Coordinates of C-alpha atoms in Angstrom, one line a residue:
M253 CA 22.4 37.5 2.2
H254 CA 20.0 40.3 1.4
N255 CA 18.6 42.2 4.4
T256 CA 15.0 41.6 3.3
N257 CA 15.7 37.8 3.2
M258 CA 17.4 37.9 6.6
N259 CA 14.3 39.7 8.1
L260 CA 11.9 37.2 6.5
I261 CA 14.0 34.2 7.7
K262 CA 13.8 35.7 11.2
Q263 CA 10.0 36.0 10.8
I264 CA 9.8 32.4 9.7
R265 CA 11.9 31.2 12.6
I266 CA 9.7 33.2 15.1
A267 CA 6.6 31.6 13.5
L268 CA 8.1 28.1 13.8
Q269 CA 9.1 28.7 17.4
N270 CA 5.7 29.9 18.5
P271 CA 4.4 27.2 20.8
D272 CA 0.8 28.0 19.8
F273 CA -0.8 27.3 16.5
P274 CA 1.4 28.3 13.6
D275 CA 0.4 31.0 11.1
L276 CA 0.0 28.7 8.1
N277 CA -1.4 31.5 6.1
F278 CA 2.0 33.2 6.5
L279 CA 4.1 30.0 6.2
Y280 CA 2.4 29.0 2.9
S281 CA 2.5 32.5 1.4
P282 CA 4.4 33.0 -1.9
E283 CA 7.1 35.0 -0.1
V284 CA 7.9 32.3 2.3
L285 CA 7.7 29.5 -0.3
T286 CA 10.1 31.4 -2.4
L287 CA 12.5 31.6 0.4
A288 CA 11.8 28.1 1.8
P289 CA 14.7 26.3 0.1
E290 CA 17.1 28.8 1.7
V291 CA 15.5 28.4 5.1
L292 CA 15.7 24.6 4.9
E293 CA 19.4 24.9 4.1
V294 CA 20.0 27.1 7.1
L295 CA 18.0 24.8 9.5
L296 CA 19.8 21.8 8.1
E297 CA 23.2 23.3 8.7
E298 CA 22.2 24.2 12.3
E299 CA 21.1 20.7 12.9
K300 CA 24.3 19.2 11.6
Q301 CA 26.3 21.5 13.9
D302 CA 24.1 20.6 16.9
F303 CA 24.5 16.9 16.1
E304 CA 28.3 17.2 16.0
K305 CA 28.2 19.0 19.4
K306 CA 26.0 16.2 20.8
L307 CA 28.5 13.5 19.6
N308 CA 31.3 15.3 21.5
T309 CA 29.4 15.0 24.8
P310 CA 31.8 13.3 27.4
D311 CA 30.5 9.9 28.5
G312 CA 30.1 11.0 32.1
E313 CA 27.8 13.9 31.0
I314 CA 25.4 11.8 28.9
T315 CA 21.9 12.0 30.3
F316 CA 18.5 11.2 28.8
E317 CA 18.0 14.9 28.1
T318 CA 21.0 14.7 25.8
F319 CA 18.8 13.0 23.2
E320 CA 15.7 15.1 23.7
D321 CA 15.4 18.0 21.3
F322 CA 12.7 19.7 19.2
S323 CA 13.8 19.9 15.6
L324 CA 12.8 23.0 13.8
L325 CA 14.0 21.4 10.5
D326 CA 11.6 18.4 11.0
Y327 CA 8.8 20.7 11.9
F328 CA 9.2 23.1 8.9
F329 CA 9.8 20.2 6.5
G330 CA 6.6 18.5 7.8
I331 CA 4.6 21.7 7.4
L332 CA 5.8 21.9 3.7
E333 CA 5.1 18.3 3.1
H334 CA 1.5 18.8 4.4
Y335 CA 1.1 21.7 1.9
Q336 CA 2.3 19.4 -0.9
W337 CA -0.4 16.8 0.1
V338 CA -3.2 19.4 0.0
N339 CA -1.9 21.7 -2.8
N340 CA 0.5 19.8 -5.0
D341 CA 1.4 22.5 -7.4
D342 CA 4.8 22.9 -9.2
V343 CA 6.2 25.3 -6.6
I344 CA 5.8 23.1 -3.5
R345 CA 6.7 20.0 -5.5
K346 CA 10.0 21.4 -6.5
I347 CA 10.8 22.5 -3.0
I348 CA 10.3 19.0 -1.6
E349 CA 12.0 17.2 -4.5
D350 CA 15.1 19.4 -4.4
F351 CA 15.6 19.3 -0.6
E352 CA 14.5 15.8 0.3
P353 CA 17.7 14.1 -0.9
K354 CA 19.7 16.3 1.5
Y355 CA 17.2 15.7 4.3
I356 CA 17.5 11.9 3.8
D357 CA 21.4 12.2 3.7
F358 CA 21.4 13.8 7.1
G359 CA 18.9 11.3 8.4
N360 CA 21.2 8.5 7.2
E361 CA 24.1 10.2 9.0
V362 CA 22.2 10.1 12.3
S363 CA 20.8 6.6 11.7
Y364 CA 24.3 5.1 11.2
S365 CA 26.3 7.0 13.7
K366 CA 28.2 4.5 15.9
R367 CA 29.0 7.2 18.4
Y368 CA 25.3 8.1 18.8
Y369 CA 24.4 4.4 19.2
E370 CA 27.1 4.0 21.9
M371 CA 25.8 7.1 23.7
L372 CA 22.3 5.6 23.8
K373 CA 23.7 2.4 25.4
I374 CA 25.9 4.4 27.9
C375 CA 22.8 6.3 28.9
L376 CA 20.7 3.1 29.3
E377 CA 23.4 1.3 31.4
N378 CA 24.6 4.2 33.6
T379 CA 21.7 6.5 34.2
T380 CA 18.7 6.5 36.5
L381 CA 15.7 6.4 34.2
T382 CA 11.9 6.3 34.4
S383 CA 10.2 3.3 32.8
E384 CA 9.2 5.5 29.8
Q385 CA 12.8 6.8 29.3
K386 CA 14.1 3.2 29.5
R387 CA 11.6 2.1 26.9
I388 CA 12.5 4.9 24.5
L389 CA 16.2 4.1 24.8
E390 CA 15.6 0.4 24.3
Q391 CA 13.5 1.0 21.2
S392 CA 16.1 3.4 19.8
I393 CA 19.0 0.9 20.4
E394 CA 17.0 -1.9 18.8
A395 CA 16.2 0.4 15.8
Y396 CA 19.9 1.1 15.3
E397 CA 20.6 -2.6 15.4
I398 CA 17.8 -3.6 13.0
R399 CA 18.9 -1.1 10.4
G400 CA 22.4 -2.4 10.4
I401 CA 24.7 -0.4 12.8
A402 CA 26.9 -3.5 13.1
L403 CA 27.3 -3.9 9.3
S404 CA 30.5 -2.9 7.4
E405 CA 30.8 0.6 6.1
E406 CA 30.4 -0.7 2.6
K407 CA 27.0 -2.3 3.4
Q408 CA 25.9 0.8 5.3
A409 CA 26.7 3.0 2.4
E410 CA 24.6 0.7 0.2
L411 CA 21.7 1.0 2.7
K412 CA 22.0 4.8 2.8
K413 CA 21.8 4.9 -1.0
I414 CA 18.8 2.6 -1.0
N415 CA 17.0 4.8 1.6
K416 CA 17.5 7.9 -0.6
Q417 CA 16.4 6.1 -3.7
L418 CA 13.2 4.8 -2.0
S419 CA 12.3 8.3 -0.9
E420 CA 12.6 9.6 -4.4
L421 CA 10.6 6.7 -5.8
S422 CA 7.9 7.3 -3.2
Q423 CA 7.6 11.0 -4.4
K424 CA 7.5 9.9 -8.0
F425 CA 4.8 7.3 -7.4
S426 CA 2.5 9.8 -5.6
N427 CA 3.1 12.5 -8.2
N428 CA 2.4 10.1 -11.1
V429 CA -0.9 9.1 -9.5
L430 CA -2.0 12.7 -8.9
D431 CA -0.9 13.9 -12.4
S432 CA -2.7 11.1 -14.2
Q433 CA -5.8 11.7 -12.2
K434 CA -5.8 15.4 -12.9
E435 CA -6.0 14.8 -16.7
F436 CA -9.2 12.7 -16.4
E437 CA -12.6 14.1 -17.0
Y438 CA -15.8 12.8 -18.6
I439 CA -18.8 14.7 -19.9
I440 CA -22.3 13.2 -19.7
T441 CA -24.7 14.8 -22.2
D442 CA -27.7 12.6 -21.6
E443 CA -29.2 13.5 -18.2
T444 CA -31.4 10.3 -18.3
F445 CA -28.2 8.3 -17.6
I446 CA -27.8 10.1 -14.2
S447 CA -31.5 10.6 -13.4
E448 CA -31.1 8.2 -10.4
M449 CA -28.2 10.3 -9.0
P450 CA -28.8 12.5 -6.0
E451 CA -29.7 16.1 -7.0
D452 CA -26.7 17.5 -5.2
D453 CA -24.3 15.3 -7.1
R454 CA -25.9 16.4 -10.4
I455 CA -25.6 20.0 -9.4
V456 CA -22.0 19.6 -8.5
A457 CA -21.3 17.9 -11.9
K458 CA -23.1 20.7 -13.7
N459 CA -21.1 23.4 -11.8
R460 CA -17.8 21.5 -12.6
A461 CA -18.6 21.8 -16.3
F462 CA -19.5 25.4 -16.0
E463 CA -16.2 26.2 -14.2
K464 CA -14.4 24.7 -17.2
K465 CA -16.6 26.6 -19.7
K466 CA -18.2 23.4 -20.8
Q467 CA -21.8 22.2 -21.0
W468 CA -23.8 19.3 -19.5
F469 CA -22.3 17.3 -16.5
L470 CA -18.6 16.9 -15.8
F471 CA -17.2 14.1 -13.7
D472 CA -13.5 13.9 -12.8
A473 CA -11.2 11.4 -11.0
S474 CA -12.3 12.3 -7.5
Q475 CA -13.8 9.6 -5.2
W476 CA -17.0 11.5 -5.2
A477 CA -17.4 11.4 -9.0
Y478 CA -16.4 7.7 -9.2
M479 CA -18.8 6.5 -6.6
S480 CA -21.6 8.7 -8.0
I481 CA -21.2 7.1 -11.4
M482 CA -20.8 3.5 -10.1
K483 CA -23.8 3.7 -7.8
Y484 CA -26.2 5.8 -9.8
C485 CA -25.4 5.9 -13.5
S486 CA -27.8 3.6 -15.4
N487 CA -25.5 3.1 -18.4
S488 CA -23.3 0.1 -18.0
E489 CA -20.9 1.3 -20.7
I490 CA -20.2 4.5 -18.8
R491 CA -19.7 2.6 -15.6
K492 CA -17.2 0.3 -17.4
Y493 CA -15.4 3.4 -18.8
F494 CA -15.0 4.8 -15.3
Y495 CA -13.9 1.5 -13.8
E496 CA -11.3 0.9 -16.5
A497 CA -10.1 4.5 -16.3
R498 CA -9.6 4.1 -12.6
N499 CA -7.5 1.0 -13.2
R500 CA -5.5 2.8 -15.9
F501 CA -4.3 5.7 -13.6
A502 CA -0.5 5.8 -13.6
T503 CA -0.1 3.0 -16.1
E504 CA 0.6 4.8 -19.3
E505 CA 3.5 6.8 -20.8
K506 CA 5.1 9.4 -18.6
Y507 CA 3.0 8.6 -15.6
N508 CA 3.5 4.8 -15.7
N509 CA 4.2 3.6 -12.2
K510 CA 5.0 0.0 -13.0
P511 CA 8.7 0.7 -13.4
V512 CA 8.6 2.7 -10.1
I513 CA 6.9 -0.3 -8.4
L514 CA 9.5 -2.8 -9.8
E515 CA 12.4 -0.7 -8.6
T516 CA 10.8 -0.1 -5.2
L517 CA 10.2 -3.8 -4.6
K518 CA 13.7 -4.6 -5.7
L519 CA 15.3 -2.0 -3.4
R520 CA 13.1 -2.9 -0.4
N521 CA 14.0 -6.6 -0.9
T522 CA 17.7 -5.8 -1.2
K523 CA 17.5 -3.7 2.0
A524 CA 15.8 -6.5 3.9
E525 CA 18.5 -9.0 2.7
L526 CA 21.3 -6.7 3.7
L527 CA 19.7 -6.5 7.2
G528 CA 19.5 -10.3 7.5
F529 CA 15.8 -10.8 6.6
K530 CA 14.5 -13.2 4.0
N531 CA 12.3 -10.5 2.4
Y532 CA 10.9 -7.0 3.1
A533 CA 7.7 -8.4 4.7
E534 CA 9.8 -10.0 7.4
L535 CA 11.6 -6.7 8.0
S536 CA 8.3 -4.8 8.2
L537 CA 6.7 -7.3 10.6
H538 CA 9.6 -7.1 13.0
F539 CA 8.1 -3.9 14.3
K540 CA 4.4 -5.1 14.3
M541 CA 2.2 -7.4 16.3
A542 CA 1.9 -10.1 13.6
E543 CA 4.6 -12.7 13.8
S544 CA 5.3 -13.7 10.1
P545 CA 4.1 -13.3 6.5
A546 CA 2.8 -16.9 6.7
Q547 CA 0.6 -16.0 9.7
I548 CA -1.0 -13.2 7.7
K549 CA -1.5 -15.3 4.6
N550 CA -3.1 -18.1 6.6
L551 CA -5.4 -15.6 8.4
F552 CA -6.5 -13.9 5.2
T553 CA -6.9 -17.1 3.3
D554 CA -9.2 -18.3 6.1
I555 CA -11.2 -15.1 6.0
S556 CA -11.6 -15.3 2.2
R557 CA -12.7 -18.9 2.5
K558 CA -15.4 -17.9 5.0
A559 CA -16.4 -14.7 3.1
K560 CA -16.7 -16.3 -0.4
P561 CA -20.1 -18.1 0.2
K562 CA -21.6 -14.8 1.4
G563 CA -20.1 -12.9 -1.6
Q564 CA -21.4 -15.6 -4.0
A565 CA -24.9 -15.4 -2.4
E566 CA -24.9 -11.6 -2.8
I567 CA -24.1 -11.8 -6.5
Q568 CA -26.7 -14.6 -7.0
E569 CA -29.3 -12.5 -5.2
I570 CA -28.7 -9.6 -7.7
R571 CA -28.9 -12.0 -10.7
E572 CA -32.1 -13.5 -9.6
Y573 CA -33.8 -10.3 -8.4
F574 CA -33.0 -8.3 -11.6
Q575 CA -33.2 -11.4 -13.9
L576 CA -29.6 -10.9 -15.1
R577 CA -28.0 -13.6 -17.1
D578 CA -24.6 -12.0 -16.7
I579 CA -23.1 -9.3 -14.5
Q580 CA -19.8 -7.5 -14.7
V581 CA -17.6 -6.2 -11.9
W582 CA -18.4 -2.6 -12.8
D583 CA -22.1 -3.3 -12.4
L584 CA -21.9 -4.6 -8.8
S585 CA -22.2 -1.2 -7.0
Y586 CA -25.1 -0.1 -9.2
Y587 CA -27.2 -3.2 -8.7
A588 CA -26.3 -3.5 -5.1
N589 CA -27.6 0.0 -4.5
K590 CA -30.8 -0.7 -6.6
L591 CA -31.3 -4.0 -4.7
R592 CA -31.1 -2.1 -1.4
E593 CA -33.7 0.4 -2.7
D594 CA -36.1 -1.9 -4.5
K595 CA -36.0 -5.1 -2.5
Y596 CA -35.2 -3.7 1.0
A597 CA -36.9 -0.3 0.6
F598 CA -33.8 1.6 1.7
D599 CA -33.0 4.7 -0.2
S600 CA -29.5 6.1 0.4
K601 CA -30.5 9.3 -1.3
K602 CA -33.1 9.9 1.5
L603 CA -30.5 9.0 4.1
K604 CA -28.1 11.6 2.7
K605 CA -30.6 14.3 3.5
Y606 CA -30.1 13.5 7.2
L607 CA -26.3 13.7 7.0
E608 CA -25.5 17.4 6.6
F609 CA -21.8 18.0 7.2
E610 CA -22.0 20.6 10.0
K611 CA -24.5 18.6 12.0
V612 CA -22.4 15.4 11.5
L613 CA -19.3 17.2 12.7
A614 CA -21.1 18.7 15.8
G615 CA -22.5 15.2 16.5
M616 CA -19.1 13.6 16.3
F617 CA -17.7 16.1 18.7
E618 CA -20.6 15.5 21.1
I619 CA -20.1 11.7 20.9
V620 CA -16.5 12.0 21.9
K621 CA -17.4 14.5 24.6
R622 CA -19.9 11.9 26.1
L623 CA -17.3 9.2 25.9
Y624 CA -14.2 11.0 27.1
G625 CA -15.3 14.4 28.4
I626 CA -13.4 16.5 25.9
E627 CA -14.4 19.9 24.7
M628 CA -13.7 21.3 21.3
K629 CA -13.3 25.1 21.1
Q630 CA -13.2 26.5 17.6
L631 CA -10.7 29.3 16.9
K632 CA -11.0 32.1 14.4
I633 CA -7.7 31.7 12.5
E634 CA -7.0 32.4 8.9
S635 CA -5.3 29.5 7.1
Y636 CA -4.2 28.4 3.7
D637 CA -7.8 27.7 2.6
S638 CA -11.1 29.2 3.9
D639 CA -12.4 25.7 4.6
V640 CA -9.7 24.9 7.1
Q641 CA -10.9 25.0 10.7
V642 CA -8.8 25.1 13.9
Y643 CA -9.8 23.9 17.3
E644 CA -8.4 23.8 20.8
V645 CA -9.1 20.4 22.5
Y646 CA -9.6 20.3 26.3
K647 CA -10.2 17.5 28.8
D648 CA -11.1 18.4 32.4
W649 CA -10.1 22.0 31.6
N650 CA -6.6 20.9 30.6
F651 CA -5.3 21.6 27.1
L652 CA -4.6 18.5 25.1
S653 CA -3.9 19.5 21.5
Y654 CA -4.7 21.8 18.6
F655 CA -6.8 20.0 16.0
F656 CA -7.3 21.3 12.5
T657 CA -9.5 20.0 9.7
D658 CA -9.3 20.3 5.9
Y659 CA -12.3 18.3 4.9
F660 CA -13.2 19.3 1.3
Y661 CA -12.0 18.3 -2.2
R662 CA -9.7 20.5 -4.2
P663 CA -8.1 19.5 -7.6
L664 CA -4.5 19.7 -6.3
K665 CA -5.2 17.8 -3.1
R666 CA -4.0 14.2 -2.7
H667 CA -7.0 11.9 -3.0
G668 CA -8.3 9.9 0.0
A669 CA -8.4 10.8 3.7
W670 CA -5.8 10.8 6.4
A671 CA -4.8 11.9 9.9
N672 CA -1.4 13.2 10.8
I673 CA 0.6 14.9 13.5
M674 CA 2.0 18.3 12.4
R675 CA 3.8 19.0 15.7
E676 CA 4.5 16.6 18.5
K677 CA 4.7 17.7 22.1
F678 CA 8.0 18.9 23.4
E679 CA 8.5 21.2 26.4
R680 CA 6.4 24.3 25.7
N681 CA 5.3 23.4 22.2
K682 CA 1.7 22.4 22.0
K683 CA 0.7 19.3 20.0
I684 CA -1.0 19.7 16.6
T685 CA -3.1 16.9 15.1
L686 CA -5.0 17.1 11.8
N687 CA -7.6 15.4 9.7
V688 CA -7.8 15.7 5.9
C689 CA -10.7 14.4 3.7
N690 CA -12.0 15.0 0.2
F691 CA -15.8 15.6 0.7
Q692 CA -17.6 17.3 -2.1
K693 CA -19.1 20.7 -1.2
W694 CA -22.1 22.1 -2.9
S695 CA -21.8 25.5 -4.7
D696 CA -23.9 27.2 -1.9
G697 CA -21.5 25.9 0.7
T698 CA -23.9 23.1 2.0
T699 CA -22.6 19.6 2.0
L700 CA -24.6 16.4 2.3
L701 CA -22.5 13.3 3.1
T702 CA -23.0 9.6 2.3
L703 CA -22.8 7.2 5.2
S704 CA -19.4 6.1 3.9
D705 CA -18.3 9.8 4.1
V706 CA -19.5 9.9 7.7
E707 CA -17.6 6.7 8.5
T708 CA -14.5 8.3 7.0
M709 CA -14.9 11.4 9.1
F710 CA -15.3 9.3 12.3
H711 CA -12.4 7.0 11.3
E712 CA -9.9 9.9 10.9
F713 CA -11.0 11.6 14.0
G714 CA -10.5 8.3 15.9
H715 CA -6.8 8.5 14.7
A716 CA -6.6 12.1 15.9
T717 CA -8.0 11.3 19.4
H718 CA -5.5 8.5 19.7
E719 CA -2.7 11.1 19.5
M720 CA -4.6 13.8 21.5
F721 CA -5.3 11.5 24.4
S722 CA -1.8 10.2 24.7
Q723 CA -0.6 10.7 28.2
S724 CA 3.1 10.0 27.7
E725 CA 5.5 12.8 28.4
Y726 CA 7.4 11.8 25.3
S727 CA 6.3 11.9 21.7
E728 CA 8.2 8.6 21.0
L729 CA 5.6 6.7 23.0
S730 CA 2.5 8.7 22.1
G731 CA -0.4 8.0 19.7
F732 CA 0.8 6.8 16.4
H733 CA 4.1 5.5 17.8
V734 CA 2.7 2.0 18.4
E735 CA 2.8 -1.2 16.4
W736 CA 1.4 -0.4 12.9
D737 CA -1.2 -3.2 13.1
F738 CA -2.5 -1.7 16.3
V739 CA -2.8 1.9 15.0
E740 CA -6.1 1.3 13.3
L741 CA -7.9 0.2 16.5
P742 CA -9.1 3.6 17.8
S743 CA -10.1 4.8 14.3
Q744 CA -12.1 1.7 13.4
L745 CA -13.7 1.6 16.9
L746 CA -15.1 5.2 16.6
E747 CA -16.8 4.3 13.3
N748 CA -19.3 2.2 15.4
W749 CA -20.9 5.3 16.9
C750 CA -21.8 6.8 13.5
R751 CA -23.7 3.6 12.5
D752 CA -25.4 2.9 15.9
R753 CA -28.9 4.3 16.3
E754 CA -28.1 6.1 19.6
G755 CA -25.0 7.7 18.0
M756 CA -26.9 8.7 14.8
K757 CA -29.7 10.4 16.8
L758 CA -27.1 13.0 17.8
F759 CA -26.4 14.2 14.3
A760 CA -28.9 12.8 11.8
K761 CA -31.3 15.7 11.2
H762 CA -33.2 16.5 8.0
I763 CA -31.5 19.2 6.0
E764 CA -34.7 21.0 5.3
T765 CA -37.1 20.3 8.2
G766 CA -34.6 19.6 11.0
E767 CA -36.5 16.5 12.0
D768 CA -34.7 13.6 13.6
I769 CA -33.9 10.6 11.4
P770 CA -37.1 8.3 11.5
E771 CA -37.1 5.1 13.5
D772 CA -38.0 3.0 10.4
M773 CA -34.8 4.3 8.7
L774 CA -32.7 3.5 11.7
Q775 CA -34.2 0.0 11.9
K776 CA -33.5 -0.6 8.2
L777 CA -29.9 0.5 8.8
E778 CA -29.6 -2.1 11.5
D779 CA -31.3 -4.8 9.4
L780 CA -28.8 -4.1 6.5
D781 CA -25.8 -3.9 8.8
T782 CA -24.1 -6.9 7.0
F783 CA -25.5 -6.1 3.5
W784 CA -22.8 -6.5 0.9
N785 CA -20.2 -7.4 3.6
G786 CA -19.0 -10.5 1.7
Q787 CA -18.0 -8.3 -1.3
M788 CA -16.3 -5.7 0.9
I789 CA -14.3 -8.2 2.9
L790 CA -13.1 -10.0 -0.2
T791 CA -12.1 -6.6 -1.8
Q792 CA -10.2 -5.6 1.4
N793 CA -8.5 -9.1 1.5
T794 CA -7.4 -8.8 -2.1
Y795 CA -5.6 -5.5 -1.4
A796 CA -4.0 -6.9 1.8
M797 CA -2.9 -10.1 0.2
M798 CA -1.5 -8.3 -2.9
D799 CA 0.6 -6.2 -0.5
M800 CA 1.8 -9.2 1.4
W801 CA 2.6 -11.3 -1.7
L802 CA 4.5 -8.5 -3.4
H803 CA 6.7 -8.0 -0.3
S804 CA 7.3 -11.7 0.7
E805 CA 7.7 -13.6 -2.6
K806 CA 10.2 -13.6 -5.4
I807 CA 10.5 -10.0 -6.8
P808 CA 9.0 -9.6 -10.3
F809 CA 11.5 -8.4 -12.9
T810 CA 9.2 -7.2 -15.7
E811 CA 6.0 -5.2 -15.9
N812 CA 4.3 -8.3 -17.4
E813 CA 5.5 -10.4 -14.5
L814 CA 4.3 -7.8 -12.0
D815 CA 0.8 -7.7 -13.6
E816 CA 0.6 -11.5 -13.7
R817 CA 1.4 -11.6 -10.0
V818 CA -1.4 -9.0 -9.2
I819 CA -3.9 -10.8 -11.4
A820 CA -3.1 -14.2 -9.8
N821 CA -3.7 -12.6 -6.4
Y822 CA -7.0 -11.2 -7.6
E823 CA -8.2 -14.6 -8.7
L824 CA -7.7 -16.1 -5.3
S825 CA -10.7 -14.1 -4.0
A826 CA -12.4 -13.1 -7.2
L827 CA -16.0 -14.0 -7.8
L828 CA -16.3 -12.3 -11.2
P829 CA -13.9 -12.0 -14.1
R830 CA -11.5 -9.0 -13.9
S831 CA -11.4 -6.1 -16.3
E832 CA -8.7 -6.2 -19.0
S833 CA -7.4 -2.9 -17.5
Y834 CA -7.2 -4.3 -13.9
S835 CA -4.2 -2.5 -12.3
P836 CA -4.9 -1.4 -8.7
H837 CA -1.2 -1.6 -7.8
T838 CA -0.2 1.5 -9.9
S839 CA -2.2 3.8 -7.7
F840 CA -1.9 1.9 -4.4
T841 CA -0.4 4.9 -2.5
H842 CA -0.9 3.2 0.9
I843 CA 2.0 0.8 0.2
F844 CA 4.1 2.7 -2.3
D845 CA 3.8 6.2 -0.8
G846 CA 2.7 5.6 2.7
G847 CA 3.5 3.6 5.9
Y848 CA 1.6 0.5 5.0
A849 CA 4.1 -1.5 2.9
A850 CA 3.7 -5.2 4.0
G851 CA 1.2 -3.7 6.5
Y852 CA -2.1 -3.1 4.7
Y853 CA -3.4 -6.2 6.5
S854 CA -3.5 -3.9 9.6
Y855 CA -7.1 -2.7 8.8
M856 CA -8.6 -6.2 9.1
W857 CA -6.2 -7.2 11.9
A858 CA -7.2 -4.2 14.0
E859 CA -10.9 -4.7 13.1
I860 CA -10.8 -8.1 14.8
I861 CA -9.6 -6.5 18.0
E862 CA -12.0 -3.6 17.6
K863 CA -15.0 -5.9 17.4
E864 CA -14.2 -7.2 20.9
V865 CA -13.9 -3.6 22.3
W866 CA -17.2 -2.6 20.7
K867 CA -18.9 -5.8 22.1
A868 CA -17.9 -4.6 25.6
F869 CA -19.8 -1.3 25.0
K870 CA -22.8 -3.1 23.5
D871 CA -22.9 -5.7 26.3
S872 CA -23.0 -2.9 28.9
W873 CA -26.4 -1.8 27.3
N874 CA -25.0 1.8 27.0
I875 CA -22.7 2.7 24.1
F876 CA -21.7 5.8 26.2
S877 CA -20.9 3.7 29.3
P878 CA -18.6 5.8 31.6
E879 CA -17.0 2.6 32.9
I880 CA -16.1 1.1 29.6
S881 CA -15.0 4.4 28.0
K882 CA -12.8 5.1 31.0
K883 CA -11.3 1.7 30.8
F884 CA -10.6 2.1 27.0
Y885 CA -9.2 5.6 27.6
D886 CA -6.9 4.5 30.4
T887 CA -5.7 1.4 28.6
I888 CA -5.3 2.6 25.1

């Protein structure tokens, strides 16, 4: 190996072993990315050797500490994966695609090691353990048994192959979605069509066109562009074009995800059957609070039945108020917004002027400080993008975690919003949690948010606090390491404070005058709290049921059969005819490139629990009640 490479690898290792916040500016530099494949190979070989040594531990020397180890390989690969999610260019994509099969192979080797399984049982049966240590070992042993440690070598080999194939399909699905979205753009030349749109959105669209050396107003595939068109564009044909384009993402030619979905469903089902389950949904639910696919289907069928009358009334109100003989699915958001403005005198454009990004962020931190007594200390650290911010989080003067944010849209960033753990706590290493969003920044650096954006920010920070506040000594029992249909509880709960008047008063200040949000606007927000809820619940149910049906019923064999299954599911909750291009499954990354397969119902499931917790705060007549917040903190 060249001396220069050896020195750089040494620098990379030092950076990874630093217990404080890593130098991401260095780790994402071209020099490091060029050498990353070689570093991954080195770390993989070291882990293989360490694992072999561990397997040779004499029975009498096995302790709980035998299994505790911080993996530099997992950490570095996680850092690279994060970079792919926020900057998915050809360089990082190739690094991940080339190495991941080897990474999965080693994971399979560990996951089906009979000796390691026996060591876990020896430790559980013959060692004095704390309750947490015992729980971790019990969970580990159960995981080995569920994934087939008792199966024949032939069946285990088939499962290993399936795991590897599923990982590759997940990458392909996500890349197809992003690549098809990158190719989409639409130029609006007639400004009258977007005259109702907030000024900041029109400025952004004009700047997008200018950046690409084009005229007029350019809208791309981002969530910001889509919602701006659907809510404010007065031309129904343009709204239809955007709606159908969104449904066509990853459906055509080289980006077609339908074959990927078919193969994914087939492999997941085969895996479940090899492990003794009827279908993949049953396998998925084994590790969740819900008991069976039938329970989920019955629950969501009941919710849809109750939501339909409200949804029908919402559509009828639009028809009557605007004297519409007919209305299409792509018209709903536009007319719902106009109804809110015209009939109920609530202008979301005016509300937006009270939701400036920096003030919302400071208000969110203040809300969590009042609830749990945490302090956020911003650090001056250069990172891979100038918008990335890093904080130290303290409670009672004790360090909890690093927290870093990447809130703004970039073309190569994965769409949506998420929270993650970049580094879990182990010995001297300090925990790192993160939030990523895709808010649209103005050209002058100012950002006004919609109320939906604010809810997203609070939601993801709720996830982050779940991990930050975890008091377990062990990462296996912290934060996100809970039943998946419980994991949305802290995130959905925190959203309530950004909609409640007492919470909003902490951050809703006019962008120009600095004045507090007026009482009449707060009252209107309260009065419209359930506005359009019927439609939102039915839409969420459609996604949850599509996920559950695809993973619990007979697997479709053709693209037509797949589409028919998705359409049949839509019609169970639909109140309006679907578009011909209706194809939400081809970009449904939650279930085909995420942890929500046969688990998308978790949002509604956790919301039912969350409503009870929020009620406790409201019933106390103080949404910052020290008693209730302490009880929630100590319990959750």
